[in-house]
């Protein structure tokens, strides 16, 4: 390779590196690492950390079964992990749309409705359910985080709500849009 070509390639490489540095410092999202991270993310895009009690007794993973369906009628498996103080439900959720996480907690059937507003969103949901068999009611409370277009993590929560056990149906969880 001629000396002129080597000098040209060296100068081009330096200018390209400077261009990338300026783009990153000025917030051009195409060059931000988090932009690529969330779009190339291979982990579970919906994570529900479920703390469920029945009559004051904490439910463990042996008492909880779950599977997820996607709005296009394809079934996703849900990995159920037992943690110290909760059970974690993990759903791949790699597409835009509504995911229904069908969950059996002991003898009670809940359907958690999680909406993926963008295919690349990653939602972490802390969901608390307290079933009071004496009062014939259950209470829910949730905290969640999701990713914005600018790759910022937003933390939100929903107020505690009380329902009658006979009204067990869909519970919308996670980002509401």
CSV table of C-alpha atoms in Angstrom, one decimal:
chain,number,residue,atom,x,y,z
A,1,UNK,CA,0.0,0.0,0.0
A,2,UNK,CA,1.4,3.4,-0.9
A,3,UNK,CA,2.3,6.0,1.7
A,4,UNK,CA,-0.4,8.4,0.4
A,5,UNK,CA,-3.1,5.7,0.9
A,6,UNK,CA,-1.9,4.9,4.4
A,7,UNK,CA,-2.0,8.6,5.4
A,8,UNK,CA,-5.5,9.0,3.8
A,9,UNK,CA,-6.8,6.0,5.8
A,10,UNK,CA,-5.3,7.2,9.0
A,11,UNK,CA,-6.8,10.7,8.6
A,12,UNK,CA,-10.2,9.2,7.7
A,13,UNK,CA,-10.2,6.9,10.8
A,14,UNK,CA,-9.4,9.9,13.0
A,15,UNK,CA,-12.2,12.0,11.5
A,16,UNK,CA,-14.7,9.1,11.8
A,17,UNK,CA,-13.7,8.5,15.5
A,18,UNK,CA,-14.2,12.3,16.2
A,19,UNK,CA,-17.6,12.2,14.4
A,20,UNK,CA,-18.8,9.3,16.6
A,21,UNK,CA,-17.6,11.1,19.8
A,22,UNK,CA,-19.4,14.3,18.8
A,23,UNK,CA,-22.6,12.4,18.1
A,24,UNK,CA,-22.5,10.6,21.4
A,25,UNK,CA,-21.8,13.8,23.4
A,26,UNK,CA,-24.6,15.7,21.6
A,27,UNK,CA,-27.2,12.9,22.2
A,28,UNK,CA,-27.6,11.5,18.7
A,29,UNK,CA,-29.6,8.5,19.8
A,30,UNK,CA,-28.4,6.2,17.0
A,31,UNK,CA,-24.9,6.2,18.6
A,32,UNK,CA,-26.0,5.8,22.3
A,33,UNK,CA,-25.1,2.4,23.7
A,34,UNK,CA,-28.5,2.1,25.5
A,35,UNK,CA,-30.3,2.6,22.2
A,36,UNK,CA,-28.6,-0.5,20.9
A,37,UNK,CA,-28.8,-2.3,24.2
A,38,UNK,CA,-32.6,-2.3,24.5
A,39,UNK,CA,-33.1,-3.1,20.8
A,40,UNK,CA,-30.7,-6.0,20.9
A,41,UNK,CA,-31.8,-7.2,24.3
A,42,UNK,CA,-32.2,-11.0,24.4
A,43,UNK,CA,-33.5,-11.3,27.9
A,44,UNK,CA,-37.1,-11.4,29.1
A,45,UNK,CA,-38.9,-8.1,28.2
A,46,UNK,CA,-41.7,-8.5,30.8
A,47,UNK,CA,-40.7,-9.4,34.3
A,48,UNK,CA,-43.4,-9.7,37.0
A,49,UNK,CA,-42.1,-10.0,40.5
A,50,UNK,CA,-45.2,-11.3,42.2
A,51,UNK,CA,-45.7,-11.2,45.9
A,52,UNK,CA,-49.0,-13.1,46.7
A,53,UNK,CA,-50.5,-13.8,50.1
A,54,UNK,CA,-53.6,-15.8,50.9
A,55,UNK,CA,-55.0,-15.3,54.4
A,56,UNK,CA,-51.6,-13.7,55.4
A,57,UNK,CA,-49.6,-16.7,54.1
A,58,UNK,CA,-46.9,-16.0,51.5
A,59,UNK,CA,-47.3,-18.1,48.4
A,60,UNK,CA,-44.2,-19.9,47.0
A,61,UNK,CA,-43.6,-21.0,43.4
A,62,UNK,CA,-45.0,-24.5,44.2
A,63,UNK,CA,-48.4,-22.8,44.5
A,64,UNK,CA,-48.1,-20.7,41.4
A,65,UNK,CA,-48.4,-21.8,37.8
A,66,UNK,CA,-48.3,-19.5,34.8
A,67,UNK,CA,-48.3,-19.3,31.0
A,68,UNK,CA,-48.6,-16.4,28.7
A,69,UNK,CA,-50.6,-15.8,25.5
A,70,UNK,CA,-49.8,-13.2,22.9
A,71,UNK,CA,-52.7,-11.3,21.1
A,72,UNK,CA,-51.9,-13.2,17.9
A,73,UNK,CA,-52.9,-16.4,19.8
A,74,UNK,CA,-49.4,-17.8,20.1
A,75,UNK,CA,-48.5,-19.2,23.5
A,76,UNK,CA,-45.3,-18.2,25.3
A,77,UNK,CA,-43.9,-20.1,28.1
A,78,UNK,CA,-43.4,-18.3,31.4
A,79,UNK,CA,-40.4,-19.1,33.5
A,80,UNK,CA,-41.4,-19.1,37.2
A,81,UNK,CA,-38.6,-18.5,39.6
A,82,UNK,CA,-38.8,-18.6,43.4
A,83,UNK,CA,-37.0,-15.8,45.1
A,84,UNK,CA,-36.7,-14.9,48.8
A,85,UNK,CA,-39.8,-12.8,49.1
A,86,UNK,CA,-41.6,-13.1,45.7
A,87,UNK,CA,-42.1,-15.3,42.7
A,88,UNK,CA,-40.8,-14.0,39.4
A,89,UNK,CA,-42.7,-14.6,36.2
A,90,UNK,CA,-40.5,-14.1,33.1
A,91,UNK,CA,-42.0,-13.5,29.6
A,92,UNK,CA,-39.8,-13.1,26.4
A,93,UNK,CA,-42.4,-10.7,24.9
A,94,UNK,CA,-40.4,-9.7,21.8
A,95,UNK,CA,-43.2,-8.1,19.8
A,96,UNK,CA,-45.5,-5.1,20.1
A,97,UNK,CA,-48.9,-5.9,21.6
A,98,UNK,CA,-50.9,-7.3,24.5
A,99,UNK,CA,-49.6,-10.3,26.5
A,100,UNK,CA,-51.9,-12.2,28.8
A,101,UNK,CA,-50.1,-13.9,31.7
A,102,UNK,CA,-52.5,-16.6,33.0
A,103,UNK,CA,-51.6,-17.3,36.6
A,104,UNK,CA,-53.0,-19.8,39.1
A,105,UNK,CA,-52.2,-18.9,42.7
A,106,UNK,CA,-53.3,-21.8,44.7
A,107,UNK,CA,-57.0,-22.1,43.6
A,108,UNK,CA,-57.4,-18.6,42.3
A,109,UNK,CA,-57.0,-17.7,38.6
A,110,UNK,CA,-55.7,-14.3,37.6
A,111,UNK,CA,-54.9,-13.0,34.2
A,112,UNK,CA,-52.3,-10.2,34.2
A,113,UNK,CA,-52.6,-8.0,31.0
A,114,UNK,CA,-49.3,-6.5,30.1
A,115,UNK,CA,-49.1,-4.2,27.0
A,116,UNK,CA,-45.8,-3.9,25.1
A,117,UNK,CA,-46.2,-0.4,23.6
A,118,UNK,CA,-42.9,-0.9,21.6
A,119,UNK,CA,-41.3,-4.2,20.6
A,120,UNK,CA,-38.0,-3.1,22.3
A,121,UNK,CA,-39.5,-2.1,25.7
A,122,UNK,CA,-38.3,-3.8,28.8
A,123,UNK,CA,-40.8,-3.8,31.7
A,124,UNK,CA,-40.0,-4.7,35.3
A,125,UNK,CA,-43.2,-5.0,37.4
A,126,UNK,CA,-43.5,-5.5,41.1
A,127,UNK,CA,-47.0,-6.7,41.8
A,128,UNK,CA,-48.5,-7.3,45.2
A,129,UNK,CA,-51.7,-9.4,45.7
A,130,UNK,CA,-53.3,-10.0,49.1
A,131,UNK,CA,-56.2,-12.4,49.1
A,132,UNK,CA,-58.3,-12.1,52.2
A,133,UNK,CA,-60.6,-15.2,52.4
A,134,UNK,CA,-62.4,-13.9,55.5
A,135,UNK,CA,-63.5,-10.6,53.9
A,136,UNK,CA,-63.9,-12.4,50.5
A,137,UNK,CA,-61.7,-9.7,48.7
A,138,UNK,CA,-58.3,-9.2,47.3
A,139,UNK,CA,-56.1,-6.1,47.1
A,140,UNK,CA,-53.5,-5.3,44.4
A,141,UNK,CA,-50.7,-2.8,44.3
A,142,UNK,CA,-48.0,-2.4,41.7
A,143,UNK,CA,-44.8,-0.5,40.9
A,144,UNK,CA,-43.2,-0.8,37.5
A,145,UNK,CA,-40.5,0.6,35.2
A,146,UNK,CA,-40.3,0.8,31.4
A,147,UNK,CA,-38.1,2.4,28.8
A,148,UNK,CA,-38.9,5.6,26.8
A,149,UNK,CA,-38.0,6.4,23.2
A,150,UNK,CA,-35.0,8.2,24.5
A,151,UNK,CA,-33.9,5.1,26.4
A,152,UNK,CA,-34.7,6.6,29.8
A,153,UNK,CA,-36.0,4.4,32.5
A,154,UNK,CA,-39.3,5.6,34.0
A,155,UNK,CA,-40.5,4.4,37.4
A,156,UNK,CA,-44.3,4.5,38.1
A,157,UNK,CA,-46.8,3.0,40.5
A,158,UNK,CA,-50.5,2.4,40.7
A,159,UNK,CA,-52.6,3.0,43.8
A,160,UNK,CA,-53.8,0.0,45.9
A,161,UNK,CA,-57.1,-1.3,44.7
A,162,UNK,CA,-59.6,-3.7,46.4
A,163,UNK,CA,-61.9,-6.1,44.6
A,164,UNK,CA,-64.3,-8.9,45.6
A,165,UNK,CA,-62.9,-12.4,45.0
A,166,UNK,CA,-65.9,-13.1,42.8
A,167,UNK,CA,-64.7,-10.3,40.5
A,168,UNK,CA,-61.3,-11.9,39.8
A,169,UNK,CA,-60.7,-11.2,36.1
A,170,UNK,CA,-58.1,-9.3,34.2
A,171,UNK,CA,-55.6,-7.1,36.0
A,172,UNK,CA,-53.7,-4.6,33.8
A,173,UNK,CA,-50.1,-4.4,34.9
A,174,UNK,CA,-47.1,-2.5,33.7
A,175,UNK,CA,-46.9,0.5,31.5
A,176,UNK,CA,-50.4,1.9,30.6
A,177,UNK,CA,-49.2,3.8,27.6
